[in-house]
Amino acid sequence: MPGLNPPQSEAVSTLTGPLLVLAGAGTGKTRVVTFRIANLIKNGIQPERILGVTFTNKAATEMKERIGSLLSKQKKKLRPEISTFHSLCVKILRRRITLLGYPAHYLILDRGEQETIAKTVLREIRIADGQVKPSELLWQISTWKSKSIRPKKATSTAETDKEHLCAIAYQRYQKTIKMRGAVDFDDLLLLTEELFQNNENARQEEADRFDHILIDEYQDTNQSQYEIVKSLSQDHRNLCVVGDDDQSIYAWRGAEVEHILSFQKDWPDAKVVRLQENYRSTGKILQLANKLIRFNKNRYEKKLIAARPDGLDPPILQFPNETKEAEEVVFSIRRRLQEPGIDPRDIAILFRTNEQPRPFEVELRKAKIPYILLGGQSFFDRKEVRDIMAYLKVIAVPSDEVSLLRVINTPTRGVGPKIIERLVSDSIENEQTIWKTLVNADQLEGLSAKAKETLSRFVKLMKRFQKRFETENLANVARDLVLDINYKAELQKHYHSEEERELKMNSVEEVINALSSYITRNPKSSLIEFLQDSLLDDRDIDNEKDDKLKQNSIALLTMHSAKGLEYPEVYMVGLEEGILPHRRSVETDGEAIDEERRLCYVGLTRAQERLNLSLCLTRLKWGKARESHPSRFLFEMIGKADNPADIKNQKKPNKRNSSRPKRPTGK
């Protein structure tokens, strides 16, 4: 195993039993993961008996490619199963979801469909808009599900009045989506966990498919993921988890750092290997990162060791306000870009909150410096894409009422609000789906002959394409569907600009292209499988990152979004109390502050060559300038914090107080 340092070699050559690999930032984690899987195969383990689980499709794809490059041609024929947690659960549920009372052909709800159902549920149980918003309900439900809290238990865990209302709505929401044969994104994990808990035969059969399991980014697992991993590995005990407790920054979406911290308690015979040699950042950058993270008490003891020279001292720049901070950071960037060998893509501006980038965008535009801001609209959120996807969903699962009501009059075919209201009320009265009511619409009293004919034509259209999707090439049928409903005319009606219509139609074409690519990769797959996997791809935030980061532009992104990325030069801005650490964390203290410190640590360790830190002495709040206090993390990383909680009376960490920063010299 050439090219591995001793701890990396130890991790790769440990082939049996529980193994915890503590992989610090920039220490070659991906290399160790792929080498270890390749080494298992070279030592006689059948590739299909190995399961590797990651958190993003990008990471899964990269792992597959790297493993393939390490294997001989003969051994490349069979591949280990590498997937995300959610993709793994989709496959398990495809085989076994009927055991939980769901139909075999279940649908995964997208965010828009969830919000529609949430609105309906809140209205049905007479909760006023001002009491609980649909988005608040969905956030609370997702929080409960990530902690493995089911509807009945939610009532007993609720503390505030709003949480009690959400608990009532949660029960109705879950009943509604199950009745429609649908699941939401969180259910994929929760239902798989439930399946393993309640059906030992199913757990045993799924666990018996693998002899070795490897989990990447283990510090990011939530309670359901933790239980699923245990269920799959408890028999053979060949479980390798790789992660870094110092980079656990996703508590807000259910991740529990305790899972990696208690690994040796769960698996007493576990071997622990520490990867500490950092190949990414200079020594000076790592000195700050090591000093900072030591203030977290509940962590594995480790220290990043620089494999590179010390480099420049990261300057700490103070500015009178956020406008001046943006002006001078962009001024500094502009000067750097004038130097040979420096491209815009080499530089990133990292911030804590989504409100911070606005003044930086203004200054970058003034300077005519190209930039990208991560966090735009998802491809699958575009209206034209949602319209076509809704047609495909109704064809695959006619009981999907959210999609059915979206397309029944799109493009316009004369099905007005009164007709739709009649269909909905009749389906409720007869306790049947809207689709069944629609199929029998000719028997509805009070509808005109013209309305009945219109509804009949729509039903025939759907049934015709249902048959075609069962036997013909999916992409060809979808293309014909777009032509048949004359969606181009719908765009012409709503968009007057030829350029805008063309862009919208290009998005529709991209849906067909996605379907064609999917069938090429998965020739035996069905329409429902394409829809399920498309939603998983849409929820993978790395898709957007990949597309945007290919551009030669300055990157503006939050520290959360920066996880997994690296840049030659990084500007970390807004290092003030209330921003980093965030105000909510300052108010609660404890573990919340530790997570904010880990987030700051992640930001620091994105930088390869140069790191610039900045803060403002005042910041506008509701139109008035308010005094800001330097982040406690600044005092900690420069060794000036005896009592980091008491920062207001300390001298400001003024490494350079400058209205116009000069190029860092390291002095």
mmCIF file with all atom_site columns, C-alpha atoms in Angstrom, residues 11-157:
data_model
loop_
_atom_site.group_PDB
_atom_site.id
_atom_site.type_symbol
_atom_site.label_atom_id
_atom_site.label_alt_id
_atom_site.label_comp_id
_atom_site.label_asym_id
_atom_site.label_entity_id
_atom_site.label_seq_id
_atom_site.pdbx_PDB_ins_code
_atom_site.Cartn_x
_atom_site.Cartn_y
_atom_site.Cartn_z
_atom_site.occupancy
_atom_site.B_iso_or_equiv
_atom_site.pdbx_formal_charge
_atom_site.auth_seq_id
_atom_site.auth_comp_id
_atom_site.auth_asym_id
_atom_site.auth_atom_id
_atom_site.pdbx_PDB_model_num
ATOM 1   C CA . ALA A 1 11  ? -6.555  1.607   9.248   1.00 0.00 ? 11  ALA A CA 1
ATOM 2   C CA . VAL A 1 12  ? -6.393  0.058   5.779   1.00 0.00 ? 12  VAL A CA 1
ATOM 3   C CA . SER A 1 13  ? -4.862  -3.222  6.981   1.00 0.00 ? 13  SER A CA 1
ATOM 4   C CA . THR A 1 14  ? -7.306  -3.748  9.893   1.00 0.00 ? 14  THR A CA 1
ATOM 5   C CA . LEU A 1 15  ? -9.841  -5.989  8.153   1.00 0.00 ? 15  LEU A CA 1
ATOM 6   C CA . THR A 1 16  ? -11.990 -7.495  10.901  1.00 0.00 ? 16  THR A CA 1
ATOM 7   C CA . GLY A 1 17  ? -13.937 -6.352  13.930  1.00 0.00 ? 17  GLY A CA 1
ATOM 8   C CA . PRO A 1 18  ? -15.186 -2.878  14.874  1.00 0.00 ? 18  PRO A CA 1
ATOM 9   C CA . LEU A 1 19  ? -12.855 -0.049  13.816  1.00 0.00 ? 19  LEU A CA 1
ATOM 10  C CA . LEU A 1 20  ? -13.060 3.676   14.522  1.00 0.00 ? 20  LEU A CA 1
ATOM 11  C CA . VAL A 1 21  ? -10.948 5.866   12.243  1.00 0.00 ? 21  VAL A CA 1
ATOM 12  C CA . LEU A 1 22  ? -10.706 9.403   13.630  1.00 0.00 ? 22  LEU A CA 1
ATOM 13  C CA . ALA A 1 23  ? -9.855  11.352  10.493  1.00 0.00 ? 23  ALA A CA 1
ATOM 14  C CA . GLY A 1 24  ? -8.989  14.993  11.141  1.00 0.00 ? 24  GLY A CA 1
ATOM 15  C CA . ALA A 1 25  ? -9.519  17.678  8.497   1.00 0.00 ? 25  ALA A CA 1
ATOM 16  C CA . GLY A 1 26  ? -7.254  17.199  5.470   1.00 0.00 ? 26  GLY A CA 1
ATOM 17  C CA . THR A 1 27  ? -5.740  13.937  6.696   1.00 0.00 ? 27  THR A CA 1
ATOM 18  C CA . GLY A 1 28  ? -6.580  11.768  3.655   1.00 0.00 ? 28  GLY A CA 1
ATOM 19  C CA . LYS A 1 29  ? -9.857  10.264  4.857   1.00 0.00 ? 29  LYS A CA 1
ATOM 20  C CA . THR A 1 30  ? -11.219 9.432   1.387   1.00 0.00 ? 30  THR A CA 1
ATOM 21  C CA . ARG A 1 31  ? -7.946  7.753   0.464   1.00 0.00 ? 31  ARG A CA 1
ATOM 22  C CA . VAL A 1 32  ? -8.115  5.531   3.549   1.00 0.00 ? 32  VAL A CA 1
ATOM 23  C CA . VAL A 1 33  ? -11.771 4.618   2.954   1.00 0.00 ? 33  VAL A CA 1
ATOM 24  C CA . THR A 1 34  ? -11.219 3.570   -0.663  1.00 0.00 ? 34  THR A CA 1
ATOM 25  C CA . PHE A 1 35  ? -7.918  1.768   0.006   1.00 0.00 ? 35  PHE A CA 1
ATOM 26  C CA . ARG A 1 36  ? -9.538  -0.186  2.826   1.00 0.00 ? 36  ARG A CA 1
ATOM 27  C CA . ILE A 1 37  ? -12.439 -1.401  0.653   1.00 0.00 ? 37  ILE A CA 1
ATOM 28  C CA . ALA A 1 38  ? -10.011 -2.319  -2.134  1.00 0.00 ? 38  ALA A CA 1
ATOM 29  C CA . ASN A 1 39  ? -7.851  -4.170  0.395   1.00 0.00 ? 39  ASN A CA 1
ATOM 30  C CA . LEU A 1 40  ? -10.865 -6.160  1.650   1.00 0.00 ? 40  LEU A CA 1
ATOM 31  C CA . ILE A 1 41  ? -11.545 -7.263  -1.932  1.00 0.00 ? 41  ILE A CA 1
ATOM 32  C CA . LYS A 1 42  ? -7.886  -8.144  -2.530  1.00 0.00 ? 42  LYS A CA 1
ATOM 33  C CA . ASN A 1 43  ? -8.021  -10.269 0.626   1.00 0.00 ? 43  ASN A CA 1
ATOM 34  C CA . GLY A 1 44  ? -10.855 -12.423 -0.687  1.00 0.00 ? 44  GLY A CA 1
ATOM 35  C CA . ILE A 1 45  ? -14.012 -10.616 0.436   1.00 0.00 ? 45  ILE A CA 1
ATOM 36  C CA . GLN A 1 46  ? -16.611 -10.719 -2.335  1.00 0.00 ? 46  GLN A CA 1
ATOM 37  C CA . PRO A 1 47  ? -17.206 -7.121  -3.494  1.00 0.00 ? 47  PRO A CA 1
ATOM 38  C CA . GLU A 1 48  ? -21.004 -7.430  -3.360  1.00 0.00 ? 48  GLU A CA 1
ATOM 39  C CA . ARG A 1 49  ? -20.688 -8.447  0.317   1.00 0.00 ? 49  ARG A CA 1
ATOM 40  C CA . ILE A 1 50  ? -19.250 -5.002  1.182   1.00 0.00 ? 50  ILE A CA 1
ATOM 41  C CA . LEU A 1 51  ? -21.487 -2.006  1.957   1.00 0.00 ? 51  LEU A CA 1
ATOM 42  C CA . GLY A 1 52  ? -20.110 1.528   2.000   1.00 0.00 ? 52  GLY A CA 1
ATOM 43  C CA . VAL A 1 53  ? -22.419 4.329   3.162   1.00 0.00 ? 53  VAL A CA 1
ATOM 44  C CA . THR A 1 54  ? -21.854 8.046   2.640   1.00 0.00 ? 54  THR A CA 1
ATOM 45  C CA . PHE A 1 55  ? -23.990 11.167  3.075   1.00 0.00 ? 55  PHE A CA 1
ATOM 46  C CA . THR A 1 56  ? -23.998 12.531  -0.490  1.00 0.00 ? 56  THR A CA 1
ATOM 47  C CA . ASN A 1 57  ? -24.252 11.106  -3.993  1.00 0.00 ? 57  ASN A CA 1
ATOM 48  C CA . LYS A 1 58  ? -21.087 12.982  -4.915  1.00 0.00 ? 58  LYS A CA 1
ATOM 49  C CA . ALA A 1 59  ? -19.123 11.200  -2.171  1.00 0.00 ? 59  ALA A CA 1
ATOM 50  C CA . ALA A 1 60  ? -20.616 7.832   -3.190  1.00 0.00 ? 60  ALA A CA 1
ATOM 51  C CA . THR A 1 61  ? -19.705 8.355   -6.853  1.00 0.00 ? 61  THR A CA 1
ATOM 52  C CA . GLU A 1 62  ? -16.176 9.462   -5.968  1.00 0.00 ? 62  GLU A CA 1
ATOM 53  C CA . MET A 1 63  ? -15.723 6.423   -3.740  1.00 0.00 ? 63  MET A CA 1
ATOM 54  C CA . LYS A 1 64  ? -16.877 4.049   -6.511  1.00 0.00 ? 64  LYS A CA 1
ATOM 55  C CA . GLU A 1 65  ? -14.496 5.618   -9.032  1.00 0.00 ? 65  GLU A CA 1
ATOM 56  C CA . ARG A 1 66  ? -11.513 5.507   -6.679  1.00 0.00 ? 66  ARG A CA 1
ATOM 57  C CA . ILE A 1 67  ? -12.154 1.891   -5.700  1.00 0.00 ? 67  ILE A CA 1
ATOM 58  C CA . GLY A 1 68  ? -12.454 0.947   -9.377  1.00 0.00 ? 68  GLY A CA 1
ATOM 59  C CA . SER A 1 69  ? -9.082  2.533   -10.141 1.00 0.00 ? 69  SER A CA 1
ATOM 60  C CA . LEU A 1 70  ? -7.423  0.389   -7.440  1.00 0.00 ? 70  LEU A CA 1
ATOM 61  C CA . LEU A 1 71  ? -8.782  -2.963  -8.608  1.00 0.00 ? 71  LEU A CA 1
ATOM 62  C CA . SER A 1 72  ? -7.704  -5.278  -11.404 1.00 0.00 ? 72  SER A CA 1
ATOM 63  C CA . LYS A 1 73  ? -9.923  -5.604  -14.494 1.00 0.00 ? 73  LYS A CA 1
ATOM 64  C CA . GLN A 1 74  ? -11.164 -8.985  -13.313 1.00 0.00 ? 74  GLN A CA 1
ATOM 65  C CA . LYS A 1 75  ? -12.210 -7.669  -9.912  1.00 0.00 ? 75  LYS A CA 1
ATOM 66  C CA . LYS A 1 76  ? -13.906 -4.586  -11.398 1.00 0.00 ? 76  LYS A CA 1
ATOM 67  C CA . LYS A 1 77  ? -16.720 -6.753  -12.763 1.00 0.00 ? 77  LYS A CA 1
ATOM 68  C CA . LEU A 1 78  ? -18.367 -7.004  -9.350  1.00 0.00 ? 78  LEU A CA 1
ATOM 69  C CA . ARG A 1 79  ? -18.618 -3.840  -7.300  1.00 0.00 ? 79  ARG A CA 1
ATOM 70  C CA . PRO A 1 80  ? -19.266 -3.214  -3.604  1.00 0.00 ? 80  PRO A CA 1
ATOM 71  C CA . GLU A 1 81  ? -22.562 -1.500  -2.825  1.00 0.00 ? 81  GLU A CA 1
ATOM 72  C CA . ILE A 1 82  ? -21.765 2.165   -2.264  1.00 0.00 ? 82  ILE A CA 1
ATOM 73  C CA . SER A 1 83  ? -24.683 4.484   -1.579  1.00 0.00 ? 83  SER A CA 1
ATOM 74  C CA . THR A 1 84  ? -26.050 7.232   0.602   1.00 0.00 ? 84  THR A CA 1
ATOM 75  C CA . PHE A 1 85  ? -28.098 6.382   3.696   1.00 0.00 ? 85  PHE A CA 1
ATOM 76  C CA . HIS A 1 86  ? -31.301 7.450   1.951   1.00 0.00 ? 86  HIS A CA 1
ATOM 77  C CA . SER A 1 87  ? -30.566 5.488   -1.245  1.00 0.00 ? 87  SER A CA 1
ATOM 78  C CA . LEU A 1 88  ? -29.837 2.398   0.844   1.00 0.00 ? 88  LEU A CA 1
ATOM 79  C CA . CYS A 1 89  ? -33.150 2.789   2.669   1.00 0.00 ? 89  CYS A CA 1
ATOM 80  C CA . VAL A 1 90  ? -35.060 3.312   -0.598  1.00 0.00 ? 90  VAL A CA 1
ATOM 81  C CA . LYS A 1 91  ? -33.745 -0.056  -1.829  1.00 0.00 ? 91  LYS A CA 1
ATOM 82  C CA . ILE A 1 92  ? -34.623 -1.793  1.435   1.00 0.00 ? 92  ILE A CA 1
ATOM 83  C CA . LEU A 1 93  ? -38.132 -0.323  1.456   1.00 0.00 ? 93  LEU A CA 1
ATOM 84  C CA . ARG A 1 94  ? -38.694 -1.265  -2.193  1.00 0.00 ? 94  ARG A CA 1
ATOM 85  C CA . ARG A 1 95  ? -38.257 -4.851  -1.081  1.00 0.00 ? 95  ARG A CA 1
ATOM 86  C CA . ARG A 1 96  ? -40.117 -4.702  2.223   1.00 0.00 ? 96  ARG A CA 1
ATOM 87  C CA . ILE A 1 97  ? -42.303 -1.612  2.741   1.00 0.00 ? 97  ILE A CA 1
ATOM 88  C CA . THR A 1 98  ? -45.485 -3.700  2.412   1.00 0.00 ? 98  THR A CA 1
ATOM 89  C CA . LEU A 1 99  ? -44.612 -5.210  5.812   1.00 0.00 ? 99  LEU A CA 1
ATOM 90  C CA . LEU A 1 100 ? -45.283 -1.744  7.268   1.00 0.00 ? 100 LEU A CA 1
ATOM 91  C CA . GLY A 1 101 ? -48.691 -1.365  5.609   1.00 0.00 ? 101 GLY A CA 1
ATOM 92  C CA . TYR A 1 102 ? -47.550 0.762   2.667   1.00 0.00 ? 102 TYR A CA 1
ATOM 93  C CA . PRO A 1 103 ? -48.064 -0.079  -1.018  1.00 0.00 ? 103 PRO A CA 1
ATOM 94  C CA . ALA A 1 104 ? -45.093 -1.561  -2.876  1.00 0.00 ? 104 ALA A CA 1
ATOM 95  C CA . HIS A 1 105 ? -45.114 1.382   -5.309  1.00 0.00 ? 105 HIS A CA 1
ATOM 96  C CA . TYR A 1 106 ? -44.778 4.201   -2.798  1.00 0.00 ? 106 TYR A CA 1
ATOM 97  C CA . LEU A 1 107 ? -43.983 7.809   -3.673  1.00 0.00 ? 107 LEU A CA 1
ATOM 98  C CA . ILE A 1 108 ? -41.499 10.133  -1.993  1.00 0.00 ? 108 ILE A CA 1
ATOM 99  C CA . LEU A 1 109 ? -42.985 13.584  -1.393  1.00 0.00 ? 109 LEU A CA 1
ATOM 100 C CA . ASP A 1 110 ? -41.036 16.630  -2.475  1.00 0.00 ? 110 ASP A CA 1
ATOM 101 C CA . ARG A 1 111 ? -40.961 19.801  -0.387  1.00 0.00 ? 111 ARG A CA 1
ATOM 102 C CA . GLY A 1 112 ? -43.790 21.472  -2.301  1.00 0.00 ? 112 GLY A CA 1
ATOM 103 C CA . GLU A 1 113 ? -46.076 18.463  -1.818  1.00 0.00 ? 113 GLU A CA 1
ATOM 104 C CA . GLN A 1 114 ? -45.256 18.362  1.878   1.00 0.00 ? 114 GLN A CA 1
ATOM 105 C CA . GLU A 1 115 ? -46.197 22.024  2.269   1.00 0.00 ? 115 GLU A CA 1
ATOM 106 C CA . THR A 1 116 ? -49.513 21.492  0.480   1.00 0.00 ? 116 THR A CA 1
ATOM 107 C CA . ILE A 1 117 ? -50.371 18.595  2.795   1.00 0.00 ? 117 ILE A CA 1
ATOM 108 C CA . ALA A 1 118 ? -49.227 20.575  5.857   1.00 0.00 ? 118 ALA A CA 1
ATOM 109 C CA . LYS A 1 119 ? -51.543 23.465  4.895   1.00 0.00 ? 119 LYS A CA 1
ATOM 110 C CA . THR A 1 120 ? -54.459 21.055  4.462   1.00 0.00 ? 120 THR A CA 1
ATOM 111 C CA . VAL A 1 121 ? -53.776 19.330  7.785   1.00 0.00 ? 121 VAL A CA 1
ATOM 112 C CA . LEU A 1 122 ? -53.573 22.619  9.728   1.00 0.00 ? 122 LEU A CA 1
ATOM 113 C CA . ARG A 1 123 ? -56.811 23.769  8.127   1.00 0.00 ? 123 ARG A CA 1
ATOM 114 C CA . GLU A 1 124 ? -58.605 20.481  8.898   1.00 0.00 ? 124 GLU A CA 1
ATOM 115 C CA . ILE A 1 125 ? -57.719 20.549  12.593  1.00 0.00 ? 125 ILE A CA 1
ATOM 116 C CA . ARG A 1 126 ? -58.569 24.276  12.727  1.00 0.00 ? 126 ARG A CA 1
ATOM 117 C CA . ILE A 1 127 ? -55.172 25.643  13.694  1.00 0.00 ? 127 ILE A CA 1
ATOM 118 C CA . ALA A 1 128 ? -54.996 29.290  12.645  1.00 0.00 ? 128 ALA A CA 1
ATOM 119 C CA . ASP A 1 129 ? -52.231 30.478  10.306  1.00 0.00 ? 129 ASP A CA 1
ATOM 120 C CA . GLY A 1 130 ? -50.796 32.715  12.993  1.00 0.00 ? 130 GLY A CA 1
ATOM 121 C CA . GLN A 1 131 ? -50.418 29.858  15.478  1.00 0.00 ? 131 GLN A CA 1
ATOM 122 C CA . VAL A 1 132 ? -48.401 27.408  13.353  1.00 0.00 ? 132 VAL A CA 1
ATOM 123 C CA . LYS A 1 133 ? -47.155 28.003  9.810   1.00 0.00 ? 133 LYS A CA 1
ATOM 124 C CA . PRO A 1 134 ? -46.859 25.026  7.425   1.00 0.00 ? 134 PRO A CA 1
ATOM 125 C CA . SER A 1 135 ? -43.078 25.508  7.271   1.00 0.00 ? 135 SER A CA 1
ATOM 126 C CA . GLU A 1 136 ? -42.899 25.495  11.091  1.00 0.00 ? 136 GLU A CA 1
ATOM 127 C CA . LEU A 1 137 ? -44.930 22.297  11.240  1.00 0.00 ? 137 LEU A CA 1
ATOM 128 C CA . LEU A 1 138 ? -42.697 20.556  8.703   1.00 0.00 ? 138 LEU A CA 1
ATOM 129 C CA . TRP A 1 139 ? -39.548 21.704  10.521  1.00 0.00 ? 139 TRP A CA 1
ATOM 130 C CA . GLN A 1 140 ? -40.881 20.334  13.823  1.00 0.00 ? 140 GLN A CA 1
ATOM 131 C CA . ILE A 1 141 ? -41.970 17.040  12.261  1.00 0.00 ? 141 ILE A CA 1
ATOM 132 C CA . SER A 1 142 ? -38.551 16.632  10.622  1.00 0.00 ? 142 SER A CA 1
ATOM 133 C CA . THR A 1 143 ? -36.854 17.376  13.958  1.00 0.00 ? 143 THR A CA 1
ATOM 134 C CA . TRP A 1 144 ? -38.932 14.709  15.688  1.00 0.00 ? 144 TRP A CA 1
ATOM 135 C CA . LYS A 1 145 ? -38.358 12.155  12.942  1.00 0.00 ? 145 LYS A CA 1
ATOM 136 C CA . SER A 1 146 ? -34.577 12.696  12.949  1.00 0.00 ? 146 SER A CA 1
ATOM 137 C CA . LYS A 1 147 ? -34.675 11.800  16.652  1.00 0.00 ? 147 LYS A CA 1
ATOM 138 C CA . SER A 1 148 ? -36.817 8.694   15.973  1.00 0.00 ? 148 SER A CA 1
ATOM 139 C CA . ILE A 1 149 ? -39.849 10.264  17.656  1.00 0.00 ? 149 ILE A CA 1
ATOM 140 C CA . ARG A 1 150 ? -43.133 8.920   16.252  1.00 0.00 ? 150 ARG A CA 1
ATOM 141 C CA . PRO A 1 151 ? -46.478 10.819  16.312  1.00 0.00 ? 151 PRO A CA 1
ATOM 142 C CA . LYS A 1 152 ? -47.757 9.256   19.538  1.00 0.00 ? 152 LYS A CA 1
ATOM 143 C CA . LYS A 1 153 ? -44.536 9.953   21.425  1.00 0.00 ? 153 LYS A CA 1
ATOM 144 C CA . ALA A 1 154 ? -44.378 13.530  20.101  1.00 0.00 ? 154 ALA A CA 1
ATOM 145 C CA . THR A 1 155 ? -47.343 14.480  22.278  1.00 0.00 ? 155 THR A CA 1
ATOM 146 C CA . SER A 1 156 ? -45.497 13.484  25.456  1.00 0.00 ? 156 SER A CA 1
ATOM 147 C CA . THR A 1 157 ? -42.248 15.214  24.438  1.00 0.00 ? 157 THR A CA 1
#
